Amino acid sequence: EAGNPFRFVNNVDGPLRYTILNYQKRTDNKYHWETIGNYT
């Protein structure tokens, strides 16, 4: 996530961050990945 600093927590892996993607068909009949949400 742009603008949010990454920090390690007690010398272990950093906090979980996921971007939720959906593979969608566009109106021009091409496919692309669309970001539909985030989980932190």
mmCIF file of N, CA and C in Angstrom:
data_model
loop_
_atom_site.group_PDB
_atom_site.id
_atom_site.type_symbol
_atom_site.label_atom_id
_atom_site.label_comp_id
_atom_site.label_asym_id
_atom_site.label_seq_id
_atom_site.Cartn_x
_atom_site.Cartn_y
_atom_site.Cartn_z
ATOM 1 N N GLU A 1 0.841 -1.169 0.000
ATOM 2 C CA GLU A 1 0.000 0.000 0.000
ATOM 3 C C GLU A 1 0.885 1.229 0.000
ATOM 4 N N ALA A 2 0.744 2.007 -1.011
ATOM 5 C CA ALA A 2 1.561 3.199 -1.147
ATOM 6 C C ALA A 2 1.300 4.160 0.003
ATOM 7 N N GLY A 3 2.361 4.719 0.515
ATOM 8 C CA GLY A 3 2.231 5.705 1.572
ATOM 9 C C GLY A 3 2.209 5.136 2.974
ATOM 10 N N ASN A 4 2.069 3.824 3.128
ATOM 11 C CA ASN A 4 2.085 3.205 4.448
ATOM 12 C C ASN A 4 3.437 2.559 4.681
ATOM 13 N N PRO A 5 4.117 2.922 5.773
ATOM 14 C CA PRO A 5 5.435 2.338 6.029
ATOM 15 C C PRO A 5 5.335 0.855 6.382
ATOM 16 N N PHE A 6 6.366 0.092 5.995
ATOM 17 C CA PHE A 6 6.448 -1.324 6.347
ATOM 18 C C PHE A 6 7.268 -1.434 7.614
ATOM 19 N N ARG A 7 6.767 -2.162 8.586
ATOM 20 C CA ARG A 7 7.485 -2.347 9.851
ATOM 21 C C ARG A 7 7.490 -3.824 10.221
ATOM 22 N N PHE A 8 8.608 -4.259 10.803
ATOM 23 C CA PHE A 8 8.665 -5.597 11.364
ATOM 24 C C PHE A 8 8.126 -5.544 12.784
ATOM 25 N N VAL A 9 7.426 -6.602 13.198
ATOM 26 C CA VAL A 9 6.834 -6.666 14.523
ATOM 27 C C VAL A 9 7.621 -7.676 15.343
ATOM 28 N N ASN A 10 8.317 -7.212 16.361
ATOM 29 C CA ASN A 10 9.081 -8.078 17.269
ATOM 30 C C ASN A 10 9.979 -9.063 16.526
ATOM 31 N N ASN A 11 10.719 -8.581 15.533
ATOM 32 C CA ASN A 11 11.693 -9.386 14.781
ATOM 33 C C ASN A 11 11.075 -10.574 14.049
ATOM 34 N N VAL A 12 9.824 -10.484 13.674
ATOM 35 C CA VAL A 12 9.166 -11.521 12.873
ATOM 36 C C VAL A 12 8.657 -10.875 11.591
ATOM 37 N N ASP A 13 7.930 -11.635 10.803
ATOM 38 C CA ASP A 13 7.381 -11.093 9.565
ATOM 39 C C ASP A 13 6.519 -9.866 9.839
ATOM 40 N N GLY A 14 6.423 -9.019 8.847
ATOM 41 C CA GLY A 14 5.612 -7.816 8.968
ATOM 42 C C GLY A 14 4.130 -8.138 8.978
ATOM 43 N N PRO A 15 3.315 -7.122 9.156
ATOM 44 C CA PRO A 15 1.866 -7.339 9.183
ATOM 45 C C PRO A 15 1.362 -7.846 7.839
ATOM 46 N N LEU A 16 0.297 -8.633 7.884
ATOM 47 C CA LEU A 16 -0.279 -9.181 6.658
ATOM 48 C C LEU A 16 -0.974 -8.088 5.865
ATOM 49 N N ARG A 17 -0.722 -8.099 4.565
ATOM 50 C CA ARG A 17 -1.400 -7.174 3.655
ATOM 51 C C ARG A 17 -1.697 -7.927 2.379
ATOM 52 N N TYR A 18 -2.948 -7.928 1.978
ATOM 53 C CA TYR A 18 -3.352 -8.612 0.755
ATOM 54 C C TYR A 18 -4.106 -7.645 -0.144
ATOM 55 N N THR A 19 -3.905 -7.776 -1.438
ATOM 56 C CA THR A 19 -4.724 -7.094 -2.429
ATOM 57 C C THR A 19 -5.608 -8.154 -3.063
ATOM 58 N N ILE A 20 -6.915 -7.930 -3.052
ATOM 59 C CA ILE A 20 -7.873 -8.895 -3.582
ATOM 60 C C ILE A 20 -8.153 -8.530 -5.034
ATOM 61 N N LEU A 21 -7.869 -9.479 -5.939
ATOM 62 C CA LEU A 21 -8.003 -9.245 -7.371
ATOM 63 C C LEU A 21 -9.107 -10.107 -7.960
ATOM 64 N N ASN A 22 -9.691 -9.627 -9.038
ATOM 65 C CA ASN A 22 -10.714 -10.364 -9.767
ATOM 66 C C ASN A 22 -10.370 -10.273 -11.243
ATOM 67 N N TYR A 23 -10.374 -11.406 -11.942
ATOM 68 C CA TYR A 23 -10.056 -11.450 -13.369
ATOM 69 C C TYR A 23 -11.326 -11.136 -14.138
ATOM 70 N N GLN A 24 -11.345 -10.012 -14.855
ATOM 71 C CA GLN A 24 -12.571 -9.539 -15.482
ATOM 72 C C GLN A 24 -12.406 -9.347 -16.982
ATOM 73 N N LYS A 25 -13.511 -9.522 -17.679
ATOM 74 C CA LYS A 25 -13.551 -9.266 -19.119
ATOM 75 C C LYS A 25 -13.993 -7.822 -19.338
ATOM 76 N N ARG A 26 -13.220 -7.094 -20.120
ATOM 77 C CA ARG A 26 -13.547 -5.706 -20.419
ATOM 78 C C ARG A 26 -14.518 -5.637 -21.593
ATOM 79 N N THR A 27 -15.019 -4.453 -21.865
ATOM 80 C CA THR A 27 -15.969 -4.273 -22.962
ATOM 81 C C THR A 27 -15.329 -4.506 -24.327
ATOM 82 N N ASP A 28 -13.983 -4.408 -24.421
ATOM 83 C CA ASP A 28 -13.292 -4.666 -25.693
ATOM 84 C C ASP A 28 -12.914 -6.142 -25.844
ATOM 85 N N ASN A 29 -13.534 -7.020 -25.021
ATOM 86 C CA ASN A 29 -13.328 -8.475 -25.038
ATOM 87 C C ASN A 29 -11.927 -8.906 -24.629
ATOM 88 N N LYS A 30 -11.189 -8.046 -23.953
ATOM 89 C CA LYS A 30 -9.893 -8.416 -23.380
ATOM 90 C C LYS A 30 -10.085 -8.604 -21.880
ATOM 91 N N TYR A 31 -9.179 -9.357 -21.275
ATOM 92 C CA TYR A 31 -9.263 -9.645 -19.844
ATOM 93 C C TYR A 31 -8.165 -8.900 -19.097
ATOM 94 N N HIS A 32 -8.439 -8.577 -17.854
ATOM 95 C CA HIS A 32 -7.446 -7.912 -17.010
ATOM 96 C C HIS A 32 -7.762 -8.203 -15.540
ATOM 97 N N TRP A 33 -6.754 -7.964 -14.690
ATOM 98 C CA TRP A 33 -6.942 -8.110 -13.249
ATOM 99 C C TRP A 33 -7.433 -6.779 -12.691
ATOM 100 N N GLU A 34 -8.531 -6.814 -11.956
ATOM 101 C CA GLU A 34 -9.102 -5.623 -11.341
ATOM 102 C C GLU A 34 -8.982 -5.749 -9.826
ATOM 103 N N THR A 35 -8.440 -4.721 -9.177
ATOM 104 C CA THR A 35 -8.382 -4.708 -7.721
ATOM 105 C C THR A 35 -9.782 -4.435 -7.192
ATOM 106 N N ILE A 36 -10.277 -5.352 -6.354
ATOM 107 C CA ILE A 36 -11.625 -5.178 -5.814
ATOM 108 C C ILE A 36 -11.621 -4.951 -4.307
ATOM 109 N N GLY A 37 -10.445 -5.041 -3.685
ATOM 110 C CA GLY A 37 -10.381 -4.785 -2.256
ATOM 111 C C GLY A 37 -8.998 -5.026 -1.697
ATOM 112 N N ASN A 38 -8.852 -4.718 -0.418
ATOM 113 C CA ASN A 38 -7.601 -4.912 0.309
ATOM 114 C C ASN A 38 -7.913 -5.489 1.675
ATOM 115 N N TYR A 39 -6.977 -6.242 2.203
ATOM 116 C CA TYR A 39 -7.107 -6.795 3.549
ATOM 117 C C TYR A 39 -5.829 -6.474 4.293
ATOM 118 N N THR A 40 -5.964 -5.823 5.433
ATOM 119 C CA THR A 40 -4.792 -5.527 6.257
ATOM 120 C C THR A 40 -5.048 -5.909 7.687
#
